Amino acid sequence: MTTDTRQAMALLFDRTAKTYDALGVDFFRVFARELLDRVELVPGERVLDVGCGRGAVLFPAAERVGADGSVLGIDLSAEMIERTARDIRERGTNASVSLMDAQEPRLPDAGFDVLLASFVVFFLPDPVAALRSWQRLVEPGGRMGVTTFGADDPRWAGVREVFKPFVPAELAWTLAIRAGLFASVEGFGQAVESAGFTGVTSEERVYPVKFADPRHWIDWSWSQGQRMFWELVPEDRLDAVRQAVLAELEPLREPDGSVVLAQTVRYTLAHRG
């Protein structure tokens, strides 16, 4: 991923920030709660939330570490940071945010007891180098918890195919987020170990993610990373693509009219030796 592409990604998430994880779909916050359960935060711990977005991990983490702990969230999207900072002020919580690149955060060594990164590492230009940079930020004996996506729901393959013709070669990596380094539990675990972490464990879970109807999924997809694919479609083709997506989703409707995505999420935990 080039510097220009990374900046484009930051601007993409700027455009999603207003409605990110806020359209009535149980998604990022559900996975954040389980990640925190698995990491087992305790009161008083210092936490770094890498790629904090609108605070799906940050706010519940702040509650769990309590007044004697702290949570710092970093993100490359200025709009995400601005909106999350506003939420922090309104809630009066013991958290803070900073505009920073997750690839190599400008932070002191061993400054945190726990590092968390929810659906971030696959966006980075060099994930293993990023993991190495994260390792130095964790106190010896400290912990890291990462979430990544597992296998796609095969029933939704047709939706992905609708967008494929519009993705240029330089963005082909966006179609392969679950390939290469992230294709298997074992492969990603080895990458984490190569970055200097120990005691690496990974587990996958499948969640039913419910949308009220196919149009609800379209609205929601504009509010998060999927927006990238919509914006690659020429304006004069948008309506046709929308109709093609609806045609793919219509046969997936449940008796109540909803559509359900089987989302696989991988939880990876590790320690700094």
mmCIF file of C-alpha atoms in Angstrom:
data_model
loop_
_atom_site.group_PDB
_atom_site.id
_atom_site.type_symbol
_atom_site.label_atom_id
_atom_site.label_comp_id
_atom_site.label_asym_id
_atom_site.label_seq_id
_atom_site.Cartn_x
_atom_site.Cartn_y
_atom_site.Cartn_z
ATOM 1 C CA MET A 1 0.000 0.000 0.000
ATOM 2 C CA THR A 2 1.500 3.353 -1.020
ATOM 3 C CA THR A 3 1.541 6.507 1.080
ATOM 4 C CA ASP A 4 -1.090 7.995 -1.241
ATOM 5 C CA THR A 5 -3.289 4.929 -0.783
ATOM 6 C CA ARG A 6 -2.946 5.126 2.999
ATOM 7 C CA GLN A 7 -3.984 8.771 2.907
ATOM 8 C CA ALA A 8 -6.930 7.834 0.700
ATOM 9 C CA MET A 9 -7.944 5.233 3.264
ATOM 10 C CA ALA A 10 -7.776 7.860 6.019
ATOM 11 C CA LEU A 11 -10.034 10.146 3.994
ATOM 12 C CA LEU A 12 -12.398 7.247 3.295
ATOM 13 C CA PHE A 13 -12.877 6.712 7.014
ATOM 14 C CA ASP A 14 -13.269 10.463 7.475
ATOM 15 C CA ARG A 15 -16.340 10.179 5.247
ATOM 16 C CA THR A 16 -17.752 7.233 7.193
ATOM 17 C CA ALA A 17 -17.168 8.733 10.649
ATOM 18 C CA LYS A 18 -20.566 10.372 11.089
ATOM 19 C CA THR A 19 -22.545 7.123 10.761
ATOM 20 C CA TYR A 20 -19.830 4.555 11.513
ATOM 21 C CA ASP A 21 -21.282 1.668 13.567
ATOM 22 C CA ALA A 22 -24.412 3.747 14.169
ATOM 23 C CA LEU A 23 -27.070 2.352 11.817
ATOM 24 C CA GLY A 24 -28.729 -0.230 14.027
ATOM 25 C CA VAL A 25 -26.493 -3.204 13.196
ATOM 26 C CA ASP A 26 -24.827 -5.247 15.942
ATOM 27 C CA PHE A 27 -21.304 -5.386 14.541
ATOM 28 C CA PHE A 28 -18.093 -3.753 15.809
ATOM 29 C CA ARG A 29 -19.288 -3.316 19.382
ATOM 30 C CA VAL A 30 -20.287 -6.989 19.617
ATOM 31 C CA PHE A 31 -16.807 -8.115 18.592
ATOM 32 C CA ALA A 32 -15.195 -5.501 20.841
ATOM 33 C CA ARG A 33 -16.998 -6.848 23.906
ATOM 34 C CA GLU A 34 -15.791 -10.369 23.225
ATOM 35 C CA LEU A 35 -12.241 -9.194 22.590
ATOM 36 C CA LEU A 36 -12.246 -7.432 25.961
ATOM 37 C CA ASP A 37 -13.670 -10.508 27.670
ATOM 38 C CA ARG A 38 -10.865 -12.607 26.210
ATOM 39 C CA VAL A 39 -8.097 -10.155 27.107
ATOM 40 C CA GLU A 40 -9.448 -9.904 30.665
ATOM 41 C CA LEU A 41 -8.664 -6.286 31.454
ATOM 42 C CA VAL A 42 -8.342 -5.441 35.122
ATOM 43 C CA PRO A 43 -8.743 -2.109 36.935
ATOM 44 C CA GLY A 44 -5.731 0.157 36.782
ATOM 45 C CA GLU A 45 -4.271 -1.127 33.500
ATOM 46 C CA ARG A 46 -2.891 1.144 30.775
ATOM 47 C CA VAL A 47 -4.434 0.308 27.400
ATOM 48 C CA LEU A 48 -3.589 1.323 23.831
ATOM 49 C CA ASP A 49 -6.423 0.987 21.298
ATOM 50 C CA VAL A 50 -4.866 0.949 17.812
ATOM 51 C CA GLY A 51 -7.274 2.097 15.099
ATOM 52 C CA CYS A 52 -9.846 3.214 17.640
ATOM 53 C CA GLY A 53 -12.408 4.532 15.157
ATOM 54 C CA ARG A 54 -15.518 5.720 16.979
ATOM 55 C CA GLY A 55 -14.639 3.908 20.197
ATOM 56 C CA ALA A 56 -16.161 0.426 19.954
ATOM 57 C CA VAL A 57 -13.215 -0.897 21.977
ATOM 58 C CA LEU A 58 -12.083 2.325 23.634
ATOM 59 C CA PHE A 59 -15.159 3.141 25.715
ATOM 60 C CA PRO A 60 -15.845 -0.315 27.202
ATOM 61 C CA ALA A 61 -12.103 -0.707 27.824
ATOM 62 C CA ALA A 62 -12.118 2.552 29.787
ATOM 63 C CA GLU A 63 -15.001 1.268 31.896
ATOM 64 C CA ARG A 64 -13.154 -1.950 32.688
ATOM 65 C CA VAL A 65 -9.848 -0.378 33.730
ATOM 66 C CA GLY A 66 -11.651 2.194 35.853
ATOM 67 C CA ALA A 67 -10.541 5.554 37.173
ATOM 68 C CA ASP A 68 -7.088 4.262 38.083
ATOM 69 C CA GLY A 69 -6.462 3.011 34.547
ATOM 70 C CA SER A 70 -6.199 4.762 31.210
ATOM 71 C CA VAL A 71 -7.009 4.126 27.557
ATOM 72 C CA LEU A 72 -5.369 5.890 24.622
ATOM 73 C CA GLY A 73 -6.941 5.473 21.189
ATOM 74 C CA ILE A 74 -5.053 6.241 17.989
ATOM 75 C CA ASP A 75 -6.387 6.479 14.441
ATOM 76 C CA LEU A 76 -5.261 7.809 11.056
ATOM 77 C CA SER A 77 -8.666 9.380 10.349
ATOM 78 C CA ALA A 78 -8.844 12.969 11.605
ATOM 79 C CA GLU A 79 -12.643 12.935 11.516
ATOM 80 C CA MET A 80 -12.817 9.740 13.593
ATOM 81 C CA ILE A 81 -10.480 11.293 16.152
ATOM 82 C CA GLU A 82 -12.417 14.568 16.299
ATOM 83 C CA ARG A 83 -15.775 12.878 16.786
ATOM 84 C CA THR A 84 -14.465 10.365 19.316
ATOM 85 C CA ALA A 85 -12.734 13.133 21.278
ATOM 86 C CA ARG A 86 -16.069 14.939 21.432
ATOM 87 C CA ASP A 87 -17.732 11.773 22.753
ATOM 88 C CA ILE A 88 -15.010 11.432 25.393
ATOM 89 C CA ARG A 89 -15.629 14.979 26.612
ATOM 90 C CA GLU A 90 -19.385 14.421 26.740
ATOM 91 C CA ARG A 91 -19.030 11.148 28.646
ATOM 92 C CA GLY A 92 -16.261 12.370 30.938
ATOM 93 C CA THR A 93 -14.473 9.050 30.611
ATOM 94 C CA ASN A 94 -10.830 8.248 31.399
ATOM 95 C CA ALA A 95 -9.779 7.929 27.766
ATOM 96 C CA SER A 96 -7.949 10.043 25.230
ATOM 97 C CA VAL A 97 -7.333 9.930 21.478
ATOM 98 C CA SER A 98 -4.537 10.999 19.161
ATOM 99 C CA LEU A 99 -4.146 11.253 15.387
ATOM 100 C CA MET A 100 -1.439 8.703 14.595
ATOM 101 C CA ASP A 101 -0.415 6.080 12.040
ATOM 102 C CA ALA A 102 -0.953 2.530 13.308
ATOM 103 C CA GLN A 103 1.924 1.246 11.167
ATOM 104 C CA GLU A 104 4.480 2.713 13.563
ATOM 105 C CA PRO A 105 2.931 4.619 16.466
ATOM 106 C CA ARG A 106 5.051 7.450 17.860
ATOM 107 C CA LEU A 107 4.818 6.328 21.468
ATOM 108 C CA PRO A 108 7.328 5.393 24.191
ATOM 109 C CA ASP A 109 8.517 1.828 24.686
ATOM 110 C CA ALA A 110 6.748 -0.340 27.278
ATOM 111 C CA GLY A 111 4.148 2.325 27.935
ATOM 112 C CA PHE A 112 1.128 0.016 28.040
ATOM 113 C CA ASP A 113 -0.019 -3.111 29.837
ATOM 114 C CA VAL A 114 -2.376 -4.087 27.024
ATOM 115 C CA LEU A 115 -2.514 -3.298 23.291
ATOM 116 C CA LEU A 116 -5.771 -3.857 21.420
ATOM 117 C CA ALA A 117 -6.340 -3.660 17.652
ATOM 118 C CA SER A 118 -9.769 -4.491 16.289
ATOM 119 C CA PHE A 119 -9.968 -5.007 12.485
ATOM 120 C CA VAL A 120 -6.925 -2.857 11.772
ATOM 121 C CA VAL A 121 -3.807 -4.881 10.994
ATOM 122 C CA PHE A 122 -4.902 -6.049 7.518
ATOM 123 C CA PHE A 123 -5.198 -2.409 6.381
ATOM 124 C CA LEU A 124 -1.516 -1.729 7.096
ATOM 125 C CA PRO A 125 1.187 -1.732 4.392
ATOM 126 C CA ASP A 126 3.476 -4.092 6.329
ATOM 127 C CA PRO A 127 1.473 -5.980 8.972
ATOM 128 C CA VAL A 128 4.459 -7.881 10.425
ATOM 129 C CA ALA A 129 6.501 -4.687 10.789
ATOM 130 C CA ALA A 130 3.494 -3.089 12.475
ATOM 131 C CA LEU A 131 3.222 -6.007 14.898
ATOM 132 C CA ARG A 132 6.920 -5.560 15.733
ATOM 133 C CA SER A 133 6.366 -1.883 16.431
ATOM 134 C CA TRP A 134 3.392 -2.746 18.642
ATOM 135 C CA GLN A 135 5.439 -5.315 20.554
ATOM 136 C CA ARG A 136 7.862 -2.677 21.822
ATOM 137 C CA LEU A 137 4.964 -0.588 23.162
ATOM 138 C CA VAL A 138 3.816 -3.323 25.536
ATOM 139 C CA GLU A 139 5.304 -3.770 28.990
ATOM 140 C CA PRO A 140 7.243 -7.063 29.356
ATOM 141 C CA GLY A 141 4.647 -9.628 30.389
ATOM 142 C CA GLY A 142 1.882 -7.452 28.921
ATOM 143 C CA ARG A 143 -0.783 -8.596 26.484
ATOM 144 C CA MET A 144 -2.012 -7.966 22.971
ATOM 145 C CA GLY A 145 -5.481 -8.722 21.586
ATOM 146 C CA VAL A 146 -6.243 -8.496 17.876
ATOM 147 C CA THR A 147 -9.360 -9.178 15.827
ATOM 148 C CA THR A 148 -9.317 -9.966 12.115
ATOM 149 C CA PHE A 149 -11.930 -11.304 9.725
ATOM 150 C CA GLY A 150 -12.117 -14.975 8.897
ATOM 151 C CA ALA A 151 -13.644 -16.637 5.852
ATOM 152 C CA ASP A 152 -16.365 -14.810 3.932
ATOM 153 C CA ASP A 153 -19.954 -16.025 4.000
ATOM 154 C CA PRO A 154 -20.185 -18.014 0.735
ATOM 155 C CA ARG A 155 -23.852 -17.113 0.330
ATOM 156 C CA TRP A 156 -22.777 -13.472 -0.179
ATOM 157 C CA ALA A 157 -20.192 -14.235 -2.869
ATOM 158 C CA GLY A 158 -22.436 -12.752 -5.556
ATOM 159 C CA VAL A 159 -22.443 -9.366 -3.812
ATOM 160 C CA ARG A 160 -18.651 -9.269 -3.794
ATOM 161 C CA GLU A 161 -18.577 -10.191 -7.484
ATOM 162 C CA VAL A 162 -20.784 -7.209 -8.338
ATOM 163 C CA PHE A 163 -18.054 -4.814 -7.199
ATOM 164 C CA LYS A 164 -15.058 -6.737 -8.524
ATOM 165 C CA PRO A 165 -14.972 -5.214 -12.053
ATOM 166 C CA PHE A 166 -14.592 -1.718 -10.575
ATOM 167 C CA VAL A 167 -11.562 -2.439 -8.360
ATOM 168 C CA PRO A 168 -8.314 -1.244 -10.011
ATOM 169 C CA ALA A 169 -5.082 -3.251 -9.814
ATOM 170 C CA GLU A 170 -3.564 -0.991 -7.150
ATOM 171 C CA LEU A 171 -6.486 -1.781 -4.845
ATOM 172 C CA ALA A 172 -6.592 -5.506 -5.553
ATOM 173 C CA TRP A 173 -5.344 -6.113 -2.007
ATOM 174 C CA THR A 174 -8.740 -4.972 -0.702
ATOM 175 C CA LEU A 175 -10.285 -8.054 -2.290
ATOM 176 C CA ALA A 176 -7.758 -10.321 -0.575
ATOM 177 C CA ILE A 177 -7.903 -9.144 3.053
ATOM 178 C CA ARG A 178 -8.562 -12.750 4.058
ATOM 179 C CA ALA A 179 -5.747 -14.135 1.875
ATOM 180 C CA GLY A 180 -1.994 -14.450 2.312
ATOM 181 C CA LEU A 181 -0.926 -13.668 5.849
ATOM 182 C CA PHE A 182 -4.544 -13.691 7.058
ATOM 183 C CA ALA A 183 -5.745 -16.779 5.185
ATOM 184 C CA SER A 184 -5.436 -19.151 8.139
ATOM 185 C CA VAL A 185 -5.259 -19.144 11.911
ATOM 186 C CA GLU A 186 -1.877 -20.865 11.765
ATOM 187 C CA GLY A 187 -0.380 -18.421 9.269
ATOM 188 C CA PHE A 188 -1.391 -15.347 11.193
ATOM 189 C CA GLY A 189 -0.260 -16.902 14.465
ATOM 190 C CA GLN A 190 3.187 -17.499 12.989
ATOM 191 C CA ALA A 191 3.323 -13.866 11.869
ATOM 192 C CA VAL A 192 2.524 -12.690 15.389
ATOM 193 C CA GLU A 193 5.243 -14.937 16.803
ATOM 194 C CA SER A 194 7.749 -13.636 14.238
ATOM 195 C CA ALA A 195 7.084 -10.141 15.573
ATOM 196 C CA GLY A 196 8.364 -11.198 18.996
ATOM 197 C CA PHE A 197 5.182 -12.125 20.823
ATOM 198 C CA THR A 198 4.816 -15.355 22.789
ATOM 199 C CA GLY A 199 1.961 -17.589 23.906
ATOM 200 C CA VAL A 200 -0.020 -16.834 20.748
ATOM 201 C CA THR A 201 -3.530 -18.290 20.602
ATOM 202 C CA SER A 202 -6.268 -17.764 18.019
ATOM 203 C CA GLU A 203 -9.902 -18.766 17.876
ATOM 204 C CA GLU A 204 -12.588 -18.115 15.281
ATOM 205 C CA ARG A 205 -16.277 -17.539 15.920
ATOM 206 C CA VAL A 206 -19.131 -17.102 13.492
ATOM 207 C CA TYR A 207 -21.782 -14.481 14.262
ATOM 208 C CA PRO A 208 -25.151 -13.942 12.563
ATOM 209 C CA VAL A 209 -25.260 -10.254 11.601
ATOM 210 C CA LYS A 210 -28.832 -9.221 10.861
ATOM 211 C CA PHE A 211 -29.995 -6.460 8.500
ATOM 212 C CA ALA A 212 -33.657 -5.441 8.395
ATOM 213 C CA ASP A 213 -33.743 -5.931 4.622
ATOM 214 C CA PRO A 214 -31.355 -5.730 1.641
ATOM 215 C CA ARG A 215 -31.581 -1.925 1.519
ATOM 216 C CA HIS A 216 -30.515 -1.769 5.147
ATOM 217 C CA TRP A 217 -27.311 -3.595 4.217
ATOM 218 C CA ILE A 218 -26.657 -1.103 1.415
ATOM 219 C CA ASP A 219 -27.088 1.866 3.759
ATOM 220 C CA TRP A 220 -24.865 0.213 6.353
ATOM 221 C CA SER A 221 -22.179 -0.663 3.808
ATOM 222 C CA TRP A 222 -21.807 3.025 2.969
ATOM 223 C CA SER A 223 -21.120 3.716 6.670
ATOM 224 C CA GLN A 224 -17.931 1.611 7.019
ATOM 225 C CA GLY A 225 -15.035 0.236 4.971
ATOM 226 C CA GLN A 226 -17.307 -1.255 2.291
ATOM 227 C CA ARG A 227 -17.943 2.340 1.198
ATOM 228 C CA MET A 228 -14.645 2.101 -0.678
ATOM 229 C CA PHE A 229 -16.206 -0.236 -3.214
ATOM 230 C CA TRP A 230 -19.276 1.934 -3.743
ATOM 231 C CA GLU A 231 -17.071 4.948 -4.383
ATOM 232 C CA LEU A 232 -15.111 3.048 -7.050
ATOM 233 C CA VAL A 233 -18.283 2.687 -9.112
ATOM 234 C CA PRO A 234 -18.768 5.481 -11.702
ATOM 235 C CA GLU A 235 -21.711 7.684 -10.824
ATOM 236 C CA ASP A 236 -23.601 6.686 -13.963
ATOM 237 C CA ARG A 237 -23.326 3.011 -12.951
ATOM 238 C CA LEU A 238 -24.303 3.358 -9.294
ATOM 239 C CA ASP A 239 -27.999 2.659 -9.761
ATOM 240 C CA ALA A 240 -27.285 -0.434 -11.849
ATOM 241 C CA VAL A 241 -24.841 -1.724 -9.242
ATOM 242 C CA ARG A 242 -27.329 -1.053 -6.476
ATOM 243 C CA GLN A 243 -29.979 -3.039 -8.350
ATOM 244 C CA ALA A 244 -27.497 -5.875 -8.949
ATOM 245 C CA VAL A 245 -26.696 -6.021 -5.229
ATOM 246 C CA LEU A 246 -30.389 -6.071 -4.349
ATOM 247 C CA ALA A 247 -30.906 -8.900 -6.837
ATOM 248 C CA GLU A 248 -28.151 -10.911 -5.152
ATOM 249 C CA LEU A 249 -29.552 -10.318 -1.674
ATOM 250 C CA GLU A 250 -33.222 -10.878 -2.434
ATOM 251 C CA PRO A 251 -32.952 -14.709 -2.431
ATOM 252 C CA LEU A 252 -31.234 -14.531 0.982
ATOM 253 C CA ARG A 253 -34.218 -12.948 2.716
ATOM 254 C CA GLU A 254 -35.450 -14.633 5.879
ATOM 255 C CA PRO A 255 -39.213 -15.107 6.437
ATOM 256 C CA ASP A 256 -39.321 -11.739 8.236
ATOM 257 C CA GLY A 257 -37.710 -9.986 5.261
ATOM 258 C CA SER A 258 -34.296 -9.594 6.876
ATOM 259 C CA VAL A 259 -30.970 -10.777 5.501
ATOM 260 C CA VAL A 260 -28.324 -12.379 7.697
ATOM 261 C CA LEU A 261 -24.573 -12.357 7.128
ATOM 262 C CA ALA A 262 -22.548 -15.154 8.746
ATOM 263 C CA GLN A 263 -19.510 -13.151 9.844
ATOM 264 C CA THR A 264 -16.398 -15.073 10.908
ATOM 265 C CA VAL A 265 -14.175 -13.230 13.374
ATOM 266 C CA ARG A 266 -10.751 -14.356 14.549
ATOM 267 C CA TYR A 267 -9.517 -13.435 18.036
ATOM 268 C CA THR A 268 -5.749 -13.578 18.485
ATOM 269 C CA LEU A 269 -4.131 -13.129 21.886
ATOM 270 C CA ALA A 270 -0.432 -12.930 22.703
ATOM 271 C CA HIS A 271 2.059 -11.778 25.325
ATOM 272 C CA ARG A 272 5.244 -9.809 25.232
ATOM 273 C CA GLY A 273 7.923 -12.073 26.670
#
